[in-house]
Short mmCIF file of C-alpha atoms and ligand atoms in Angstrom, two decimals:
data_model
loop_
_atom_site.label_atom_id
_atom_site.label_comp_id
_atom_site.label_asym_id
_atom_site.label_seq_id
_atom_site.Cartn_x
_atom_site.Cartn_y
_atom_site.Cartn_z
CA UNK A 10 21.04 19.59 23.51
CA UNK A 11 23.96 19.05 20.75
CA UNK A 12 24.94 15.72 19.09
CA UNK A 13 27.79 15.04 17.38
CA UNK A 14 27.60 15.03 14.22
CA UNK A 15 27.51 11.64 12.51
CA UNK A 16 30.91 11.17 10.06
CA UNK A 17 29.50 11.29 6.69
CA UNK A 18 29.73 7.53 5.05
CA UNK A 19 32.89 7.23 2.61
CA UNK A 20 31.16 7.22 -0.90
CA UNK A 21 31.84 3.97 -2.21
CA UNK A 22 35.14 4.03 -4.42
CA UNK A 23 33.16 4.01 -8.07
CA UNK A 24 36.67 1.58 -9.61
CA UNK A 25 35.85 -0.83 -6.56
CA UNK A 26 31.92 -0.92 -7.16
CA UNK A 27 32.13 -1.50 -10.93
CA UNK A 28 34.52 -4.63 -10.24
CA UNK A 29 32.11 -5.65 -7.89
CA UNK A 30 29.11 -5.26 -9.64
CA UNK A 31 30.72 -6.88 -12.92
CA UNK A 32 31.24 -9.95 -10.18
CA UNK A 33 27.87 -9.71 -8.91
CA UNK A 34 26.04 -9.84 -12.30
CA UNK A 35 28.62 -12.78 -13.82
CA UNK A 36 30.07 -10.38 -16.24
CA UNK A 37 33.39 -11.01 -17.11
CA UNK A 38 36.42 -9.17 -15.95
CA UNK A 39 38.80 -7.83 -18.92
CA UNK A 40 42.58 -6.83 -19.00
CA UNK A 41 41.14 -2.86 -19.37
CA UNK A 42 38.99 -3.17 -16.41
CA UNK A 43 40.13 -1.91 -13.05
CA UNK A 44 40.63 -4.90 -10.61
CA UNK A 45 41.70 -5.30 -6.86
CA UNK A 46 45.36 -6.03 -6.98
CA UNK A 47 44.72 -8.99 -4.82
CA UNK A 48 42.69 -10.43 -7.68
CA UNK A 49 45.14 -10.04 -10.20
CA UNK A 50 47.76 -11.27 -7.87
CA UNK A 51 45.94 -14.60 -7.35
CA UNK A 52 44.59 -14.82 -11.14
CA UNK A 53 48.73 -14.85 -12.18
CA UNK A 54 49.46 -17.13 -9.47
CA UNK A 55 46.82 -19.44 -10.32
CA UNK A 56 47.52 -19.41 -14.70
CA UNK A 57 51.17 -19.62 -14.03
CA UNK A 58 51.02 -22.73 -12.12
CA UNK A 59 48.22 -23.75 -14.94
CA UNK A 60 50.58 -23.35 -17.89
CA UNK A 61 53.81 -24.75 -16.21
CA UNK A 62 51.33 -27.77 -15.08
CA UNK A 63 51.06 -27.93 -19.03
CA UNK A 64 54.62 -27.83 -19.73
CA UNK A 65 56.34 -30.34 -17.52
CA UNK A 66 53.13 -32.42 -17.91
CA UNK A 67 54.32 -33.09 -21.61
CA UNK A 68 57.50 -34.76 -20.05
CA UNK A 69 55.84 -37.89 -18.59
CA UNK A 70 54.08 -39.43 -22.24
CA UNK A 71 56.36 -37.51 -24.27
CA UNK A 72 59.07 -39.84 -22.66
CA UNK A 73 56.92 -42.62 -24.83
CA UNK A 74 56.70 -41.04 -27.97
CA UNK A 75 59.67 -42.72 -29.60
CA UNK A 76 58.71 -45.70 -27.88
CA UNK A 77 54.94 -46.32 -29.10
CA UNK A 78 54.07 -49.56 -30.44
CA UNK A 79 52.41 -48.38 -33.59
CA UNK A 80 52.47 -45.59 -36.00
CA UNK A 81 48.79 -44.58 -35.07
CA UNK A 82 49.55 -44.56 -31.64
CA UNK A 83 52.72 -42.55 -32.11
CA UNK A 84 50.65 -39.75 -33.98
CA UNK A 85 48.04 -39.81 -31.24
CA UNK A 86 50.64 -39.51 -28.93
CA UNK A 87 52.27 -36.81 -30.71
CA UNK A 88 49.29 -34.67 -31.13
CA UNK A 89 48.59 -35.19 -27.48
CA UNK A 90 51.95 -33.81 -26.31
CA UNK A 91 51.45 -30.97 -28.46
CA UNK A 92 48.26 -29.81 -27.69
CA UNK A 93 49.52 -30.00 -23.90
CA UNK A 94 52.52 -27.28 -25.32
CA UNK A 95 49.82 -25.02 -26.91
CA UNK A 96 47.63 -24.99 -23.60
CA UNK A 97 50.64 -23.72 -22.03
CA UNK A 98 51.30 -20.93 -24.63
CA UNK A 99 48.07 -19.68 -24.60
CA UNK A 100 47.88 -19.68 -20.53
CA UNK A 101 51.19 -18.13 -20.38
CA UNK A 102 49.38 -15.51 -23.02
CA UNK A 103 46.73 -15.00 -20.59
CA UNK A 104 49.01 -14.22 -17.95
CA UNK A 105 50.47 -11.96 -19.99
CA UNK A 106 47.11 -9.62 -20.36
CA UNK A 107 47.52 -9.39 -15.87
CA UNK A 108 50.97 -7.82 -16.81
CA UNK A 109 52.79 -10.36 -15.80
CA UNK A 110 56.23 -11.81 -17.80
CA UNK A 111 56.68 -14.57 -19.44
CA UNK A 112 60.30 -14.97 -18.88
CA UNK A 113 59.92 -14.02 -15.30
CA UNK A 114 57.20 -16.93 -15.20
CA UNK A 115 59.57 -19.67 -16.58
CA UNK A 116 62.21 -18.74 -14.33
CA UNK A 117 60.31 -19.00 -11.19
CA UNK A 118 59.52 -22.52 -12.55
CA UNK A 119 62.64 -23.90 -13.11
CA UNK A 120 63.99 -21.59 -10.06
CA UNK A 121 61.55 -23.82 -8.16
CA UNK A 122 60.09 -20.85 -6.72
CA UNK A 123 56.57 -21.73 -8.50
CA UNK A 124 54.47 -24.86 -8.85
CA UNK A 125 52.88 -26.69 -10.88
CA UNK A 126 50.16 -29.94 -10.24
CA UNK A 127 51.68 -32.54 -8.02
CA UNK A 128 50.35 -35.46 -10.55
CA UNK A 129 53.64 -34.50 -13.14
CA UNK A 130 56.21 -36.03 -10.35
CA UNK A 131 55.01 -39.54 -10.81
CA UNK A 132 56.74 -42.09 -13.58
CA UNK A 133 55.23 -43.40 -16.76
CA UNK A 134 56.55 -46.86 -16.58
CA UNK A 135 54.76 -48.47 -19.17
CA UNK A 136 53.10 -48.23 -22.05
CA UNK A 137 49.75 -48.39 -19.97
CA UNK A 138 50.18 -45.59 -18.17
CA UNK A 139 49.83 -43.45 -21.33
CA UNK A 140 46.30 -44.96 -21.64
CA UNK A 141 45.92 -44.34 -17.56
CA UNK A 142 47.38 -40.71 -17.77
CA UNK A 143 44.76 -39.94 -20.23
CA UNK A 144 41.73 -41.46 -18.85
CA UNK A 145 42.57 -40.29 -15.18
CA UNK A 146 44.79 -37.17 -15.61
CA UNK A 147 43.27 -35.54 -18.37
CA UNK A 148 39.51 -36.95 -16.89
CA UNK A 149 40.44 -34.78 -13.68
CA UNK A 150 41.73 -31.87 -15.59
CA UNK A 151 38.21 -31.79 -17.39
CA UNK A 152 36.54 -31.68 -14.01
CA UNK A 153 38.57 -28.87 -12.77
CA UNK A 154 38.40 -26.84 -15.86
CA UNK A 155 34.81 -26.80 -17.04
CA UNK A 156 34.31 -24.64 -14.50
CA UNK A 157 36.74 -22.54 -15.50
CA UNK A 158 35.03 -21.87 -18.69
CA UNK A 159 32.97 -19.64 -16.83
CA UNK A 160 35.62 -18.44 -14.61
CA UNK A 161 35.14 -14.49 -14.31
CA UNK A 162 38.56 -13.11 -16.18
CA UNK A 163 37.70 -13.14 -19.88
CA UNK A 164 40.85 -14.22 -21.22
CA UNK A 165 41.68 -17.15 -18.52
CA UNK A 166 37.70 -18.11 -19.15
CA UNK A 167 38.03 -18.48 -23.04
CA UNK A 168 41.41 -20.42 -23.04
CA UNK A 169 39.76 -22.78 -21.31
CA UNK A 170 37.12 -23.20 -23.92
CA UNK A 171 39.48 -24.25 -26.46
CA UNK A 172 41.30 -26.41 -23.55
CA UNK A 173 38.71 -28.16 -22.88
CA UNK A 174 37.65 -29.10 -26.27
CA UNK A 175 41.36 -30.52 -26.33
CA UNK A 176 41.16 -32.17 -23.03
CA UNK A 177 38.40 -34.25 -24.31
CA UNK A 178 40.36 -35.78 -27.18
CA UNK A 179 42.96 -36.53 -24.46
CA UNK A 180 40.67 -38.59 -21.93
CA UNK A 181 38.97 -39.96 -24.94
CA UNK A 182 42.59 -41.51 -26.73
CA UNK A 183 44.15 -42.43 -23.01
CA UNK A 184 40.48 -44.91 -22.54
CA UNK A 185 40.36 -45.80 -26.24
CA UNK A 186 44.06 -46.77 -25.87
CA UNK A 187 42.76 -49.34 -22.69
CA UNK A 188 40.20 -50.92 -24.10
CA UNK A 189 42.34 -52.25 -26.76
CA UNK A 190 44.93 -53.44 -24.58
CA UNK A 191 42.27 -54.75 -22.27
CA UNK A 192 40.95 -56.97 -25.24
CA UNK A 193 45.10 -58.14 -25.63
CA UNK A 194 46.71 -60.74 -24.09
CA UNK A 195 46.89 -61.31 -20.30
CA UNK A 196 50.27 -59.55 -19.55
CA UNK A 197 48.18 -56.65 -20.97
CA UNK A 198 45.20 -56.72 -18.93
CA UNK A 199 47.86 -56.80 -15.83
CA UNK A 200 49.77 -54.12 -17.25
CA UNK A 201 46.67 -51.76 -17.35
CA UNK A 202 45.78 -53.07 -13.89
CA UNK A 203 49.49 -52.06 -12.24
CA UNK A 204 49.33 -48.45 -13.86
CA UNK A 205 45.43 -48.15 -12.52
CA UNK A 206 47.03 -49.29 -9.18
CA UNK A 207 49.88 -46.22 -9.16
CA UNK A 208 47.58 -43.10 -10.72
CA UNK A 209 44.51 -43.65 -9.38
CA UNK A 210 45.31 -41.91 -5.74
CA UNK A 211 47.51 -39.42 -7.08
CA UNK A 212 44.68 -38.73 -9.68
CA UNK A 213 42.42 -38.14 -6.59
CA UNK A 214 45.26 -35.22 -5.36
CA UNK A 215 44.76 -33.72 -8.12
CA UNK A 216 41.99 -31.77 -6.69
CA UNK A 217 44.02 -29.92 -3.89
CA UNK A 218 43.55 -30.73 -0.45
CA UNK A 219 40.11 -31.45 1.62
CA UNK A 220 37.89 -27.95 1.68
CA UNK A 221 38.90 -27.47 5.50
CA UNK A 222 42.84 -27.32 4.54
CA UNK A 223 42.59 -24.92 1.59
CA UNK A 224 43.04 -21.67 2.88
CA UNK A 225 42.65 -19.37 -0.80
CA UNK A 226 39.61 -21.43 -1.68
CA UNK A 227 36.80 -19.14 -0.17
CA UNK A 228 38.41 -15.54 -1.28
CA UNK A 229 38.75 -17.28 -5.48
CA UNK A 230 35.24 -18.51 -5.00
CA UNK A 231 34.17 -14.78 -4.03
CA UNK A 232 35.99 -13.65 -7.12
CA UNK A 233 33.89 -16.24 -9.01
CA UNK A 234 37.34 -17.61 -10.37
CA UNK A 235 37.00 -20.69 -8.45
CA UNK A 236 33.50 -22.43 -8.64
CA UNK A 237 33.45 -25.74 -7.03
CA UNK A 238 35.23 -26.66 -4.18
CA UNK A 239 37.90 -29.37 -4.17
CA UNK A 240 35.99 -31.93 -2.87
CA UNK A 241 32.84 -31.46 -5.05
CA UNK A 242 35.31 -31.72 -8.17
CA UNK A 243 37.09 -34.63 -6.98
CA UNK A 244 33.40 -36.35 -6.04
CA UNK A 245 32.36 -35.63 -9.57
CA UNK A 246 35.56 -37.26 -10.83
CA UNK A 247 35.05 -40.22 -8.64
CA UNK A 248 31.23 -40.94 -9.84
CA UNK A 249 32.44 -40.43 -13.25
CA UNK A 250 35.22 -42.53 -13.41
CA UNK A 251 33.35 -45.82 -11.63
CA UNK A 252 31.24 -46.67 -14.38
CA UNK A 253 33.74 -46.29 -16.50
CA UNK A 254 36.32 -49.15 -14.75
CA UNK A 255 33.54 -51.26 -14.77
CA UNK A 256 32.97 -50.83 -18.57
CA UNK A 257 36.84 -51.96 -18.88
CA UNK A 258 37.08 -54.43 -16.66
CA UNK A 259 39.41 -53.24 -14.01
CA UNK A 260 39.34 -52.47 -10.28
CA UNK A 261 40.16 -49.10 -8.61
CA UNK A 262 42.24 -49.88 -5.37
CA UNK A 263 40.22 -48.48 -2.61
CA UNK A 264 38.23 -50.93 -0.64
CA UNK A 265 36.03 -48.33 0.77
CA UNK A 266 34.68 -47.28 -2.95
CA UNK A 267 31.18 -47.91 -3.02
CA UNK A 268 27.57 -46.25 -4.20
CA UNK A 269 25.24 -44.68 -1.71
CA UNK A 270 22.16 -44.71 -2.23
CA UNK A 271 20.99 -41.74 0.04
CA UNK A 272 23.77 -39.14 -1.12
CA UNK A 273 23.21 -40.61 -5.05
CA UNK A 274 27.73 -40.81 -5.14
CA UNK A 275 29.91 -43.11 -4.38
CA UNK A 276 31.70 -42.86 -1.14
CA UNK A 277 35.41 -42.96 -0.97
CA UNK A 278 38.75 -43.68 0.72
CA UNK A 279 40.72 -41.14 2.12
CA UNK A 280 43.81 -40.13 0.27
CA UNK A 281 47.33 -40.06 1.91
CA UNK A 282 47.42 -36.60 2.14
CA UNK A 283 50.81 -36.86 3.92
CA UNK A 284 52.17 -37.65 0.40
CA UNK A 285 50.61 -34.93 -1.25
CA UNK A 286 52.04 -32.76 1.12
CA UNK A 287 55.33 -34.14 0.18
CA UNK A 288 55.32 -34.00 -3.66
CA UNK A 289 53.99 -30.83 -3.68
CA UNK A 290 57.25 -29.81 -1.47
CA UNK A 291 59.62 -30.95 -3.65
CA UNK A 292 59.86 -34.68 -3.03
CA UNK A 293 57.62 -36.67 -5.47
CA UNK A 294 59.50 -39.55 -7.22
CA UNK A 295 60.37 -37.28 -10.32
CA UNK A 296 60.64 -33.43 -9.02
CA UNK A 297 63.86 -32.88 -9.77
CA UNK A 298 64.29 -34.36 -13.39
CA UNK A 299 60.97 -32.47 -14.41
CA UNK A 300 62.44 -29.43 -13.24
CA UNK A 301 65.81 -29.94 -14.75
CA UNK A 302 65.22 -31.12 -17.87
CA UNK A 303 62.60 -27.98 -18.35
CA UNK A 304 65.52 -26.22 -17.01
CA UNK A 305 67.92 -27.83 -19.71
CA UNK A 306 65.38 -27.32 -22.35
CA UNK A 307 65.27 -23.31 -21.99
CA UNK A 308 68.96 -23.26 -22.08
CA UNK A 309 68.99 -24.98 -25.43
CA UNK A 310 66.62 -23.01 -26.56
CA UNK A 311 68.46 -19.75 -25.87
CA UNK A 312 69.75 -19.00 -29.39
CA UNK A 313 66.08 -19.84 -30.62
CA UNK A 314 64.45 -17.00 -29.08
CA UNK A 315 67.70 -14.80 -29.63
CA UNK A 316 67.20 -15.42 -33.29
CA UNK A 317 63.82 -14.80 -33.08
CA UNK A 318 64.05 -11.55 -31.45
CA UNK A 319 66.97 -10.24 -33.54
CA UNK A 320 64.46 -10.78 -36.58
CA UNK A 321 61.52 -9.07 -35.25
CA UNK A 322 63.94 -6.49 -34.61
CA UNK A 323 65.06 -6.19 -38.26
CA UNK A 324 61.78 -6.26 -39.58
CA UNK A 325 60.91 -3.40 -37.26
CA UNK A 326 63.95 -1.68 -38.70
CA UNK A 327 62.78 -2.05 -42.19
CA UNK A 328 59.89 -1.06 -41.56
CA UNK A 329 60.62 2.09 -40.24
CA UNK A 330 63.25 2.79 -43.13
CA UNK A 331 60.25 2.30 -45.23
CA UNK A 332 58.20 4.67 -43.42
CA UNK A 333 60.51 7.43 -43.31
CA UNK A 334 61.92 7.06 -47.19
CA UNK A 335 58.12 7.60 -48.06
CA UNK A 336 57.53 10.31 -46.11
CA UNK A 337 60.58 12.17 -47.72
CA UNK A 338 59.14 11.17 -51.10
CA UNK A 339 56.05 13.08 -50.47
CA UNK A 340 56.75 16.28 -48.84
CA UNK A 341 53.45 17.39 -47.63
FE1 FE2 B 426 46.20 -29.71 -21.25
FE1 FE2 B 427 45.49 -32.94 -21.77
#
């Protein structure tokens, strides 16, 4: 009797298995390495929208800068704003290691052809929503990017460390900034209270939409880029921020905010995810004046990198003259 004979088994592609295996053990990924191109596709995608999210989020407290009430909170501010500008220099430098171009990065932002985090479309009206934006913005951007710190691509991984580090001072100045105004006078206490009322659902968006509706979720937390889903980050934001509105005295609009005892977290309102859905599409109270005055700001800025590159080519130039006259100095 004859069988046919079994197809031999593909030998595992050796590129593949080391990428898998540096995965498997929680060894990180480097710009050298071989990796599937749908990794490094998602890994641009993903620090792009990171380091625009830096960019136009400087527009919404840097309005306030000229505004602040005091010197020491206009140097707070300032340093804030600029730390936010670095973050996005060294993200777009990490994109840069995938291959990907800088210029061709900050043209599909102000193109509108790439996003950034839905919480930059909402106003700073007062004074008190510096102090909110810090506390709540930069308190969610901790949550999400912890994680990241041990996110498998080396060079998104340790940006994050410094980040982070960074972040902290942020949340820290935003609540600092509330308890003072929270020990002020009663139009204070009520101006804190109104900017609580407007972040504190956006804040919660923050996080991306519920597990069930985030479709790339499952593939970056194969990759190890992604850790925690959306909802376990936003939970962790949720019980952290509690105790701390109670500490300053104000209250977080959602009626259905409470502690349960069995799951040890608070449960939670739903958020209008009809409205993230909307910002996120290009109609969020501020889209367009982010995007053009980012737009207007690389146009002014034009002759800036012109100059700059005309140097760097000079000095290149010199260089080589240098290089040549000293090899004709000393025939060998
Ligand atoms: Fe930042
Ligand atoms: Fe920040």
């Amino acid at each position: 009797m004859t069988t046919a004979a079994a197809e031999p088994a593909a030998p595992p592609d050796p590129l593949q298995q080391h990428f898998d295996d540096t995965i498997a053990r929680d060894h990180r990924v480097e710009p050298r390495d071989w990796m599937p191109e749908g990794y490094r596709r998602t890994l641009v995608r993903q620090i792009a929208q990171h380091a625009h999210s830096e960019i136009i989020g400087m527009q919404p407290e840097g309005d306030w800068i000229t505004r602040a009430p005091s010197l020491r909170r206009k140097a707070i501010l300032f340093a804030k704003v600029q730390d936010e500008a670095g973050h996005g220099l060294y993200l777009y430098s990490a994109a840069e290691t995938l291959g990907a171009d800088r210029a061709d990065l900050t043209r599909r932002l102000i193109e509108g052809r790439q996003k950034y985090s839905s919480i930059f479309n909402y106003p700073a009206d007062t004074f008190a929503d510096v102090g909110v934006i810090g506390w709540f913005v930069d308190g969610a951007a901790i949550c999400n990017q912890v994680p990241l710190c041990r996110s498998s691509y080396g060079p998104y991984a340790r940006a994050m460390v410094r980040v982070c580090k960074e972040e902290s001072f942020h949340q820290r100045q935003g609540y600092e900034l509330l308890l003072t105004m929270m020990r002020g006078t009663e139009g204070q206490r009520a101006m804190v209270q109104n900017a609580v009322d407007r972040w504190w659902w956006p804040s919660l968006m923050m996080f991306g939409p519920p597990d069930g509706d985030s479709p790339n979720s499952a593939q970056s937390t194969a990759w190890k880029i992604k850790r925690h889903s959306n909802d376990e980050l936003r939970q962790r934001f949720v019980d952290m921020t509690v105790p701390q509105a109670e500490r300053l005295g104000v209250t977080l609009p959602d009626p259905e905010l409470r502690w349960n005892e069995e799951r040890g977290s608070h449960d939670f309102g739903t958020p209008d995810w009809t409205e993230l859905q909307r910002v996120i599409s290009g109609d969020g109270p501020r889209n367009a004046e982010r995007v053009s005055r980012r737009r207007a700001a690389h146009e002014e800025g034009t002759w800036v990198r012109e100059a700059a590159a005309a140097h760097a080519a000079k000095q290149a130039e010199r260089r080589e003259e240098a290089a040549t006259s000293r090899s004709v100095a000393c025939p060998r």
